[in-house]
mmCIF file of C-alpha atoms in Angstrom:
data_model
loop_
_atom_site.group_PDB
_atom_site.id
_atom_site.type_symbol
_atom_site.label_atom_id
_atom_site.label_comp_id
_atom_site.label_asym_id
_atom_site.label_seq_id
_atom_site.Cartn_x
_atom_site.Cartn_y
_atom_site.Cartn_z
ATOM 1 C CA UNK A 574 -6.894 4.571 -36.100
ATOM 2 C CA UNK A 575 -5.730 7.045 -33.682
ATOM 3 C CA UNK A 576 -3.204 7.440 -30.955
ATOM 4 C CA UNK A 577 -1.893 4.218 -29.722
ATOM 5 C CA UNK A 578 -2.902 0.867 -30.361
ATOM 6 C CA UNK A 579 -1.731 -2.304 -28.927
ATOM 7 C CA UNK A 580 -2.414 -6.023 -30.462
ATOM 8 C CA UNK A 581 -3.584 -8.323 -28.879
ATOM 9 C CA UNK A 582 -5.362 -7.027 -26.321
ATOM 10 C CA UNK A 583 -5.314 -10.651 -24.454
ATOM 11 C CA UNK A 584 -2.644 -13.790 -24.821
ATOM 12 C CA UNK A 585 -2.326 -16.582 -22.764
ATOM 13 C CA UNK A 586 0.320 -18.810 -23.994
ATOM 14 C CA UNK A 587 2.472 -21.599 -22.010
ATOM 15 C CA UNK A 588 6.024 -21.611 -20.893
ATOM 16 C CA UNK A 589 7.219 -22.990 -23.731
ATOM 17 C CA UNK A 590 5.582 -20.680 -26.132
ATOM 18 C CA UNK A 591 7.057 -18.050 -28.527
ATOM 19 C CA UNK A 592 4.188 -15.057 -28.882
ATOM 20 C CA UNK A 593 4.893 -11.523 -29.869
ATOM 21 C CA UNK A 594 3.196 -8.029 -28.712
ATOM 22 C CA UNK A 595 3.200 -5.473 -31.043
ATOM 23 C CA UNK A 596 2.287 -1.693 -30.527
ATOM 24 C CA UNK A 597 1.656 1.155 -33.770
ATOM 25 C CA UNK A 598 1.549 4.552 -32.309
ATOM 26 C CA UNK A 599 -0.058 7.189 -35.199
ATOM 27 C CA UNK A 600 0.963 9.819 -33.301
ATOM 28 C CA UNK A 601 4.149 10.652 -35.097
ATOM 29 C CA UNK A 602 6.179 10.161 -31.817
ATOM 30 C CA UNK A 603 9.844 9.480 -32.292
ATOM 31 C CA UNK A 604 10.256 7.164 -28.670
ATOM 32 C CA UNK A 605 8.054 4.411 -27.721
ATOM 33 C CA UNK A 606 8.253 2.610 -24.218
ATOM 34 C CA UNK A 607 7.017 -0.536 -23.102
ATOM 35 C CA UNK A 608 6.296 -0.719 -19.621
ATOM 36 C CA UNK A 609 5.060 -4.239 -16.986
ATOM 37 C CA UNK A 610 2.283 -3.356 -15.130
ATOM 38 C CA UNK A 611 1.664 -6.562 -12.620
ATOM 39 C CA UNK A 612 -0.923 -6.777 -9.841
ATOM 40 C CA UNK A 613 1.005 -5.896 -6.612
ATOM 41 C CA UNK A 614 4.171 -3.702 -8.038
ATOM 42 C CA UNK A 615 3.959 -0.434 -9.547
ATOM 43 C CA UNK A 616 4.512 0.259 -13.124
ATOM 44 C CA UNK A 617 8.130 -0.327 -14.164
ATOM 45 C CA UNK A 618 9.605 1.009 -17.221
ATOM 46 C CA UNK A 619 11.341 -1.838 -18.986
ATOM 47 C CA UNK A 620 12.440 -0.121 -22.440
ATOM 48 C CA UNK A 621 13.191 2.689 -24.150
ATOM 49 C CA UNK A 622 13.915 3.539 -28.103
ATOM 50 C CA UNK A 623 14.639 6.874 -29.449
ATOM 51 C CA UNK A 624 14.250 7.186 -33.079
ATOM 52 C CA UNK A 625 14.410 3.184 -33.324
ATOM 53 C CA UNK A 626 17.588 2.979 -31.374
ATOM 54 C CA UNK A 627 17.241 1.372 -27.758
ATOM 55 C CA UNK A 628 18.046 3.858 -25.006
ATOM 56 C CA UNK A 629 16.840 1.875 -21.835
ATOM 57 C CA UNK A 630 16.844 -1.383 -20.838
ATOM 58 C CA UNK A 631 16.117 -1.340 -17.721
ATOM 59 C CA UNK A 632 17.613 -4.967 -16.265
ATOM 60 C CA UNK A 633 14.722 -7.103 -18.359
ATOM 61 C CA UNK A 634 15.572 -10.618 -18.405
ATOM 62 C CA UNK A 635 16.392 -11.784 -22.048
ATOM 63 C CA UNK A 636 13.359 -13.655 -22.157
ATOM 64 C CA UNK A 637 11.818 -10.254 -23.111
ATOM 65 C CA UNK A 638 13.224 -9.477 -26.721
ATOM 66 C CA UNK A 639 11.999 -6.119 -27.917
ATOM 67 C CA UNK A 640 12.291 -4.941 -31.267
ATOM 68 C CA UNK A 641 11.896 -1.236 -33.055
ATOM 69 C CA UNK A 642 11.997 -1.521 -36.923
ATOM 70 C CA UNK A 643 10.763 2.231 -37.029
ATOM 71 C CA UNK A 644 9.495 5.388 -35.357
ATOM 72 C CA UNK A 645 6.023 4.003 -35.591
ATOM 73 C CA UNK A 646 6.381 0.289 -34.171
ATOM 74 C CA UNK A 647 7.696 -1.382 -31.622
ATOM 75 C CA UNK A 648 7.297 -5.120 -31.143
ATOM 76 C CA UNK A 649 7.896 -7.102 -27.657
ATOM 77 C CA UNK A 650 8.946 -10.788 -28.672
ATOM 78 C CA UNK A 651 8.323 -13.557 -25.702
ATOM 79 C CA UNK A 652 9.808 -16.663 -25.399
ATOM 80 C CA UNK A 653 10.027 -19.247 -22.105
ATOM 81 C CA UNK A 654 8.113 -17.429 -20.290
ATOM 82 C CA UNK A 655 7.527 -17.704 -16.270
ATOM 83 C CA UNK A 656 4.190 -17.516 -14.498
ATOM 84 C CA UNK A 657 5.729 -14.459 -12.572
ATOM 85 C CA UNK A 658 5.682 -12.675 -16.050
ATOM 86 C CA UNK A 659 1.474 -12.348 -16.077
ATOM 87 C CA UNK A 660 0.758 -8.804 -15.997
ATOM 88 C CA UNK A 661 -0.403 -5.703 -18.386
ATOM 89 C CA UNK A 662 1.997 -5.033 -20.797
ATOM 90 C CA UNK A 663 1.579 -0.908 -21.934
ATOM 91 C CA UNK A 664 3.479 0.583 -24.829
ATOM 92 C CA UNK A 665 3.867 4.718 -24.686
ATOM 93 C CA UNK A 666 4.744 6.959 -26.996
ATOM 94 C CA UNK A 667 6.477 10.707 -26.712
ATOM 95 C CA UNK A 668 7.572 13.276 -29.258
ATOM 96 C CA UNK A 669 9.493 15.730 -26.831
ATOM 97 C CA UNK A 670 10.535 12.427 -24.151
ATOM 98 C CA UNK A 671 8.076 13.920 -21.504
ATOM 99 C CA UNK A 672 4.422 14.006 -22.568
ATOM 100 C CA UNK A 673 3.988 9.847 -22.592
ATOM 101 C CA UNK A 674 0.847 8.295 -24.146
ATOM 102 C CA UNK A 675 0.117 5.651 -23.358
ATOM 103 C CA UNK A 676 -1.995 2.409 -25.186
ATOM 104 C CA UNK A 677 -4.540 0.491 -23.982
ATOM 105 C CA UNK A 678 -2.256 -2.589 -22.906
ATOM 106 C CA UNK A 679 -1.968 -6.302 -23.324
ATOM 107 C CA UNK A 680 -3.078 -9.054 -21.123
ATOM 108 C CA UNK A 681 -0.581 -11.060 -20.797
ATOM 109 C CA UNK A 682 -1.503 -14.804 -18.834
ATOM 110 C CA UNK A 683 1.390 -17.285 -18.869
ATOM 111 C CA UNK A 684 0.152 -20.540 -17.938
ATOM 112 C CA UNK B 425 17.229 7.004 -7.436
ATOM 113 C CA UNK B 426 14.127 8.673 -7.589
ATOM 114 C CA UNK B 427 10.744 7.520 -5.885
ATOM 115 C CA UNK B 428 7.448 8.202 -5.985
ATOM 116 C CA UNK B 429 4.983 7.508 -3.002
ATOM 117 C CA UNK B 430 1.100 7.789 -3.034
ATOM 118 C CA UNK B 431 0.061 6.657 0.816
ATOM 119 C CA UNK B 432 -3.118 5.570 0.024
ATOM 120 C CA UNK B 433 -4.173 2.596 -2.164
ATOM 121 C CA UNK B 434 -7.717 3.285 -1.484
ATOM 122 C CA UNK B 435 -9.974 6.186 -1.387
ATOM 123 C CA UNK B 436 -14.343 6.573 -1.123
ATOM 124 C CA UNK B 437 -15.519 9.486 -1.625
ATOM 125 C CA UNK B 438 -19.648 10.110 -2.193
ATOM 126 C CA UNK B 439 -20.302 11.755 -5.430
ATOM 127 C CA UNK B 440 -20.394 15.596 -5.306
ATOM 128 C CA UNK B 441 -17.801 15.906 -2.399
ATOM 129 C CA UNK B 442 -14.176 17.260 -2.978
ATOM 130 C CA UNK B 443 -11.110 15.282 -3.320
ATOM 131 C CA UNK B 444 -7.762 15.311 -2.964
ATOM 132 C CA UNK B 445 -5.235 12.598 -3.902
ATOM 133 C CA UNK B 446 -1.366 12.725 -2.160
ATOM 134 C CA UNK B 447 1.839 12.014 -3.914
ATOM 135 C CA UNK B 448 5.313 12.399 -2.550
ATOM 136 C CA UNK B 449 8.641 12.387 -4.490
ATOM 137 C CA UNK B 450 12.074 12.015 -4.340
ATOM 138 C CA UNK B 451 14.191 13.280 -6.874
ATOM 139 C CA UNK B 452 17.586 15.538 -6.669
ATOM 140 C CA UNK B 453 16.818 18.063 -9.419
ATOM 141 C CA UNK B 454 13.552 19.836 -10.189
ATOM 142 C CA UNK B 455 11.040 17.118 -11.357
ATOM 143 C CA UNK B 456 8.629 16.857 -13.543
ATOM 144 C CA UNK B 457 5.755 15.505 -12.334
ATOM 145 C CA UNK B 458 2.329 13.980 -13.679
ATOM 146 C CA UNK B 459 -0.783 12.498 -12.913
ATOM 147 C CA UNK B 460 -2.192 9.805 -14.706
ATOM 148 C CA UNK B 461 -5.649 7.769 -14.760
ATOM 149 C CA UNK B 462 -6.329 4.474 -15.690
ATOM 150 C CA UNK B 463 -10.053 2.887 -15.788
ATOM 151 C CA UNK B 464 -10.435 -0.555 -15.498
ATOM 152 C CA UNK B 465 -8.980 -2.740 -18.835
ATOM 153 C CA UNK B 466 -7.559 0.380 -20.176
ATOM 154 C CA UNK B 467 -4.262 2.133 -20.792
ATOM 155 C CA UNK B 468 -3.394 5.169 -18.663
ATOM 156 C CA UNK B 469 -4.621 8.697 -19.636
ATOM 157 C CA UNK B 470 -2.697 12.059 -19.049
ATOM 158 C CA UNK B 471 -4.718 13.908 -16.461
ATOM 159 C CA UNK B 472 -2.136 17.156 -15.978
ATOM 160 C CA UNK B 473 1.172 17.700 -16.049
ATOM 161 C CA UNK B 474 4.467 20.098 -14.323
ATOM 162 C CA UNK B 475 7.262 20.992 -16.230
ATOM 163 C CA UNK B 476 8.162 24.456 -14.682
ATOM 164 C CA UNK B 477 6.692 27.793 -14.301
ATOM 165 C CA UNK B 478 3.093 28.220 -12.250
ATOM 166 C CA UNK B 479 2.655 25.784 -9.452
ATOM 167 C CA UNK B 480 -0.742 25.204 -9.744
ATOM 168 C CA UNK B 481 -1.681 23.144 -12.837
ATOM 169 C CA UNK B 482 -5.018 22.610 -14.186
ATOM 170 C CA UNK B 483 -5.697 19.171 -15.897
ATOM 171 C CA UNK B 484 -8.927 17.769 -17.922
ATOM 172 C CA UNK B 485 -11.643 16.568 -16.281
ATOM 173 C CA UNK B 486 -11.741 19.600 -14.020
ATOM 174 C CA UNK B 487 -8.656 18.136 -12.189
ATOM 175 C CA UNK B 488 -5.946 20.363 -11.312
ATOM 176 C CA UNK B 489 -2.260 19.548 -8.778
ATOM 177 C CA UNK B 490 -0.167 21.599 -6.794
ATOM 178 C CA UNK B 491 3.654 21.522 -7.100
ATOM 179 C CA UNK B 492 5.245 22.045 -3.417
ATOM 180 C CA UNK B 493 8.586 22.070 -3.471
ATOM 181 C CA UNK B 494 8.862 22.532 -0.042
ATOM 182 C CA UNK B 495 7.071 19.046 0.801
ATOM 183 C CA UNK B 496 8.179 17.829 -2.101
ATOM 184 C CA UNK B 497 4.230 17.198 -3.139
ATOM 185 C CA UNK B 498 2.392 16.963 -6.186
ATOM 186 C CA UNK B 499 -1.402 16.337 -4.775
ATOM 187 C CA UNK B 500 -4.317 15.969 -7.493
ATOM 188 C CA UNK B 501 -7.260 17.839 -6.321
ATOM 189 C CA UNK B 502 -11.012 18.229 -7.661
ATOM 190 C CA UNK B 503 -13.918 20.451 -5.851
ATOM 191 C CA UNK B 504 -16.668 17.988 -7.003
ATOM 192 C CA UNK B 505 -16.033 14.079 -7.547
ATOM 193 C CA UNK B 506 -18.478 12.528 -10.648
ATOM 194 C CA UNK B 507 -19.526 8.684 -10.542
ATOM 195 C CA UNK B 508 -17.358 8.695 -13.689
ATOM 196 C CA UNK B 509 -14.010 9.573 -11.704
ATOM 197 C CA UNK B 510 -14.104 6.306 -10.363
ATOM 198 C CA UNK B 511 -10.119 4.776 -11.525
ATOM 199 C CA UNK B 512 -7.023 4.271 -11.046
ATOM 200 C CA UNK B 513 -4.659 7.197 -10.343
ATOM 201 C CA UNK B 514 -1.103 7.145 -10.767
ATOM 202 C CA UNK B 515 1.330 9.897 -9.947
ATOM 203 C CA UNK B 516 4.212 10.136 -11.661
ATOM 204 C CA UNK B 517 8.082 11.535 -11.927
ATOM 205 C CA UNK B 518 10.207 11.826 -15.009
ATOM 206 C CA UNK B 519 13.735 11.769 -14.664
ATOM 207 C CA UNK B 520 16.862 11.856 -16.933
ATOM 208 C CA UNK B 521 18.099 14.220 -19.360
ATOM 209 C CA UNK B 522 14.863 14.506 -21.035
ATOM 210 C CA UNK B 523 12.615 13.587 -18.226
ATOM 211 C CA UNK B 524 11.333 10.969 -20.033
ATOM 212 C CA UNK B 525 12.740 7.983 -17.568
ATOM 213 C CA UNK B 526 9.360 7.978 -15.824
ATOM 214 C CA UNK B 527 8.945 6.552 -11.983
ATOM 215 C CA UNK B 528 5.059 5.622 -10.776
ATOM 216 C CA UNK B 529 3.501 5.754 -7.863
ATOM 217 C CA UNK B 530 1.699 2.614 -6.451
ATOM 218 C CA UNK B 531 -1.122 4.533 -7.545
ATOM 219 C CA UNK B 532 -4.785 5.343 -5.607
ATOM 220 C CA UNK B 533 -8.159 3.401 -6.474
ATOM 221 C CA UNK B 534 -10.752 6.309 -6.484
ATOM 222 C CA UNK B 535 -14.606 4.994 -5.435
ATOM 223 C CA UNK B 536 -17.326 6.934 -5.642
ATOM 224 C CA UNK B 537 -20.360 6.469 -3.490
ATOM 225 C CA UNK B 538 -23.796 7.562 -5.176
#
Protein backbone atom coordinates (compact mmCIF):
# COMPACT_ATOMS: atom_id res chain seq x y z
CA UNK A 1 0.00 0.00 0.00
CA UNK A 2 0.96 3.44 -0.73
CA UNK A 3 0.36 6.92 0.49
CA UNK A 4 -2.64 7.21 2.62
CA UNK A 5 -5.24 4.89 3.35
CA UNK A 6 -8.34 5.29 5.28
CA UNK A 7 -10.68 2.27 6.70
CA UNK A 8 -13.66 2.06 6.20
CA UNK A 9 -14.37 3.79 3.39
CA UNK A 10 -18.32 3.83 4.43
CA UNK A 11 -20.09 3.51 8.15
CA UNK A 12 -23.40 4.16 9.01
CA UNK A 13 -23.98 3.51 12.58
CA UNK A 14 -26.85 4.95 15.03
CA UNK A 15 -26.68 7.46 17.77
CA UNK A 16 -26.01 5.21 20.20
CA UNK A 17 -23.20 3.49 18.50
CA UNK A 18 -19.44 3.33 19.35
CA UNK A 19 -17.44 2.93 15.73
CA UNK A 20 -13.88 3.89 15.13
CA UNK A 21 -12.04 5.43 11.87
CA UNK A 22 -8.70 4.61 11.46
CA UNK A 23 -6.10 6.12 8.94
CA UNK A 24 -2.17 4.41 8.13
CA UNK A 25 -0.22 6.88 6.19
CA UNK A 26 3.13 4.91 4.52
CA UNK A 27 4.47 7.94 3.75
CA UNK A 28 6.81 8.32 6.66
CA UNK A 29 5.08 11.65 7.67
CA UNK A 30 5.58 12.69 11.25
CA UNK A 31 1.84 14.82 11.54
CA UNK A 32 -1.39 13.45 10.53
CA UNK A 33 -4.71 15.59 10.45
CA UNK A 34 -8.14 14.64 10.39
CA UNK A 35 -10.32 16.99 8.85
CA UNK A 36 -14.87 17.09 8.52
CA UNK A 37 -15.76 17.64 5.22
CA UNK A 38 -19.86 18.05 5.32
CA UNK A 39 -22.10 18.98 2.38
CA UNK A 40 -22.70 22.77 2.75
CA UNK A 41 -19.46 23.98 4.96
CA UNK A 42 -16.03 24.00 3.83
CA UNK A 43 -13.42 21.71 5.04
CA UNK A 44 -12.55 22.31 8.70
CA UNK A 45 -9.49 21.11 10.29
CA UNK A 46 -10.47 19.37 13.48
CA UNK A 47 -6.97 17.83 14.70
CA UNK A 48 -3.60 17.95 14.65
CA UNK A 49 -0.62 15.49 16.05
CA UNK A 50 2.98 16.10 15.66
CA UNK A 51 5.10 13.17 16.23
CA UNK A 52 2.02 11.45 18.12
CA UNK A 53 1.49 14.37 20.39
CA UNK A 54 -1.84 16.43 19.73
CA UNK A 55 -1.13 19.97 18.58
CA UNK A 56 -4.72 21.13 17.47
CA UNK A 57 -7.91 20.61 18.56
CA UNK A 58 -9.71 22.76 17.02
CA UNK A 59 -13.12 23.15 19.42
CA UNK A 60 -14.36 19.30 18.43
CA UNK A 61 -17.01 18.24 20.65
CA UNK A 62 -15.81 15.27 22.89
CA UNK A 63 -17.93 13.03 21.10
CA UNK A 64 -14.99 12.94 18.62
CA UNK A 65 -12.10 11.04 20.54
CA UNK A 66 -8.99 10.88 18.41
CA UNK A 67 -6.16 8.83 19.13
CA UNK A 68 -2.27 8.72 17.74
CA UNK A 69 -0.40 5.59 19.06
CA UNK A 70 2.45 6.45 16.45
CA UNK A 71 3.83 8.46 13.55
CA UNK A 72 2.08 6.12 11.21
CA UNK A 73 -1.63 5.92 12.67
CA UNK A 74 -4.08 7.87 13.78
CA UNK A 75 -7.46 6.56 14.87
CA UNK A 76 -10.83 8.80 15.22
CA UNK A 77 -13.05 7.00 17.97
CA UNK A 78 -17.04 7.95 17.74
CA UNK A 79 -19.40 7.62 20.24
CA UNK A 80 -23.24 9.30 20.57
CA UNK A 81 -23.15 10.58 17.64
CA UNK A 82 -25.67 13.38 16.10
CA UNK A 83 -27.20 13.33 12.64
CA UNK A 84 -25.42 16.79 12.12
CA UNK A 85 -22.10 14.73 12.33
CA UNK A 86 -22.74 12.90 8.58
CA UNK A 87 -20.06 14.06 6.45
CA UNK A 88 -16.50 12.88 4.83
CA UNK A 89 -14.13 12.35 7.31
CA UNK A 90 -10.25 12.91 5.54
CA UNK A 91 -7.06 12.09 7.37
CA UNK A 92 -3.69 14.05 5.93
CA UNK A 93 -0.43 13.52 6.40
CA UNK A 94 2.84 16.05 6.23
CA UNK A 95 6.54 15.57 6.83
CA UNK A 96 7.65 19.36 6.75
CA UNK A 97 3.74 20.64 8.27
CA UNK A 98 2.99 22.20 4.77
CA UNK A 99 2.84 19.71 1.89
CA UNK A 100 -0.63 17.82 3.27
CA UNK A 101 -1.73 14.52 1.67
CA UNK A 102 -4.47 13.75 1.93
CA UNK A 103 -6.58 10.03 2.00
CA UNK A 104 -9.34 9.04 0.27
CA UNK A 105 -11.93 9.70 3.22
CA UNK A 106 -14.66 8.01 5.15
CA UNK A 107 -18.33 8.14 4.72
CA UNK A 108 -19.59 8.74 7.62
CA UNK A 109 -23.90 8.36 7.84
CA UNK A 110 -25.27 8.67 11.38
CA UNK A 111 -28.69 7.53 11.42
CA UNK B 1 -8.23 34.77 11.52
CA UNK B 2 -7.47 33.89 8.19
CA UNK B 3 -10.06 33.22 5.28
CA UNK B 4 -10.17 31.90 2.18
CA UNK B 5 -12.88 32.85 -0.50
CA UNK B 6 -13.48 31.15 -3.96
CA UNK B 7 -16.71 33.26 -5.48
CA UNK B 8 -17.85 30.74 -7.53
CA UNK B 9 -19.32 27.32 -6.56
CA UNK B 10 -19.90 26.51 -10.09
CA UNK B 11 -18.09 26.71 -13.28
CA UNK B 12 -18.87 25.07 -17.28
CA UNK B 13 -16.48 25.30 -19.38
CA UNK B 14 -16.57 23.20 -23.03
CA UNK B 15 -13.63 21.00 -23.36
CA UNK B 16 -10.59 22.60 -25.09
CA UNK B 17 -11.34 26.22 -23.82
CA UNK B 18 -9.14 27.97 -21.10
CA UNK B 19 -9.89 28.31 -17.53
CA UNK B 20 -9.33 30.15 -14.77
CA UNK B 21 -10.48 29.48 -11.18
CA UNK B 22 -10.48 32.69 -8.40
CA UNK B 23 -9.41 32.49 -4.84
CA UNK B 24 -9.07 35.32 -2.41
CA UNK B 25 -7.31 35.32 1.02
CA UNK B 26 -6.95 36.86 4.09
CA UNK B 27 -4.09 36.34 6.10
CA UNK B 28 -1.63 38.97 8.02
CA UNK B 29 1.74 37.46 7.08
CA UNK B 30 2.89 36.06 3.74
CA UNK B 31 0.76 32.88 3.06
CA UNK B 32 1.20 29.94 1.72
CA UNK B 33 -1.17 29.03 -0.53
CA UNK B 34 -2.43 25.78 -2.45
CA UNK B 35 -4.73 24.36 -4.72
CA UNK B 36 -6.26 21.20 -4.29
CA UNK B 37 -8.64 18.75 -6.39
CA UNK B 38 -10.97 16.38 -5.32
CA UNK B 39 -13.02 13.95 -7.83
CA UNK B 40 -16.06 12.62 -6.80
CA UNK B 41 -15.71 9.77 -3.67
CA UNK B 42 -12.14 10.62 -3.38
CA UNK B 43 -9.67 12.35 -1.10
CA UNK B 44 -8.16 15.66 -2.24
CA UNK B 45 -5.03 15.74 -4.50
CA UNK B 46 -2.19 18.44 -4.43
CA UNK B 47 -2.53 20.30 -7.69
CA UNK B 48 0.42 23.18 -6.97
CA UNK B 49 1.62 24.86 -4.33
CA UNK B 50 3.35 28.71 -3.00
CA UNK B 51 5.72 28.84 -0.42
CA UNK B 52 7.90 31.88 -1.55
CA UNK B 53 10.08 32.84 -4.33
CA UNK B 54 8.54 32.98 -8.19
CA UNK B 55 4.96 34.02 -8.35
CA UNK B 56 3.90 31.99 -10.94
CA UNK B 57 3.69 28.28 -10.00
CA UNK B 58 3.26 25.46 -12.26
CA UNK B 59 1.23 22.41 -10.91
CA UNK B 60 0.48 18.76 -12.52
CA UNK B 61 -1.97 18.33 -14.82
CA UNK B 62 -0.75 21.29 -16.83
CA UNK B 63 -2.25 23.57 -14.08
CA UNK B 64 -0.32 26.41 -12.94
CA UNK B 65 -1.55 29.78 -10.15
CA UNK B 66 -0.50 33.14 -9.78
CA UNK B 67 0.44 34.62 -6.37
CA UNK B 68 -0.78 38.48 -6.28
CA UNK B 69 0.00 39.99 -3.40
CA UNK B 70 -1.41 43.01 -4.34
CA UNK B 71 -5.09 41.46 -4.65
CA UNK B 72 -4.28 39.18 -2.35
CA UNK B 73 -5.09 36.29 -5.19
CA UNK B 74 -4.04 32.94 -5.80
CA UNK B 75 -6.13 32.05 -9.21
CA UNK B 76 -5.60 28.41 -10.78
CA UNK B 77 -5.36 28.74 -14.44
CA UNK B 78 -5.13 26.11 -17.45
CA UNK B 79 -4.94 27.10 -21.40
CA UNK B 80 -6.92 23.93 -22.40
CA UNK B 81 -9.66 22.22 -20.05
CA UNK B 82 -9.78 18.02 -20.62
CA UNK B 83 -13.20 16.07 -19.93
CA UNK B 84 -11.02 14.58 -17.17
CA UNK B 85 -10.64 18.05 -15.22
CA UNK B 86 -14.05 17.75 -14.31
CA UNK B 87 -13.79 18.05 -9.91
CA UNK B 88 -13.79 19.65 -7.17
CA UNK B 89 -11.27 22.47 -6.57
CA UNK B 90 -10.31 23.75 -3.36
CA UNK B 91 -7.99 26.63 -2.66
CA UNK B 92 -6.24 26.70 0.21
CA UNK B 93 -4.12 28.83 3.03
CA UNK B 94 -1.75 27.48 5.62
CA UNK B 95 -1.22 29.36 8.58
CA UNK B 96 0.76 29.03 11.89
CA UNK B 97 4.26 28.63 12.65
CA UNK B 98 4.69 25.93 10.23
CA UNK B 99 1.94 26.75 7.87
CA UNK B 100 0.51 23.68 8.39
CA UNK B 101 -2.95 25.08 10.15
CA UNK B 102 -4.63 24.90 6.74
CA UNK B 103 -7.95 27.18 5.88
CA UNK B 104 -10.20 25.97 2.58
CA UNK B 105 -12.01 27.61 0.35
CA UNK B 106 -15.72 26.64 -0.28
CA UNK B 107 -14.18 25.25 -3.20
CA UNK B 108 -15.36 25.42 -7.25
CA UNK B 109 -17.21 22.40 -9.09
CA UNK B 110 -15.41 22.37 -12.54
CA UNK B 111 -17.88 20.90 -15.61
CA UNK B 112 -16.78 20.26 -18.71
CA UNK B 113 -18.98 20.38 -21.74
CA UNK B 114 -17.93 17.90 -24.67
Amino acid sequence: ETGVTQTPRHLVMGMTNKKSLKCEQHLGHNAMYWYKQSAKKPLELMFVYNFKEQTENNSVPSRFSPECPNSSHLFLHLHTLQPEDSALYLCASSQDNRLQYFGPGTRLTVL
Amino acid sequence: AQSVTQPDIHITVSEGASLELRCNYSYGATPYLFWYVQSPGQGLQLLLKYFSGDTLVQGIKGFEAEFKRSQSSFNLRKPSVHWSDAAEYFCAVGAGNAGNMLTFGGGTRLMVKP
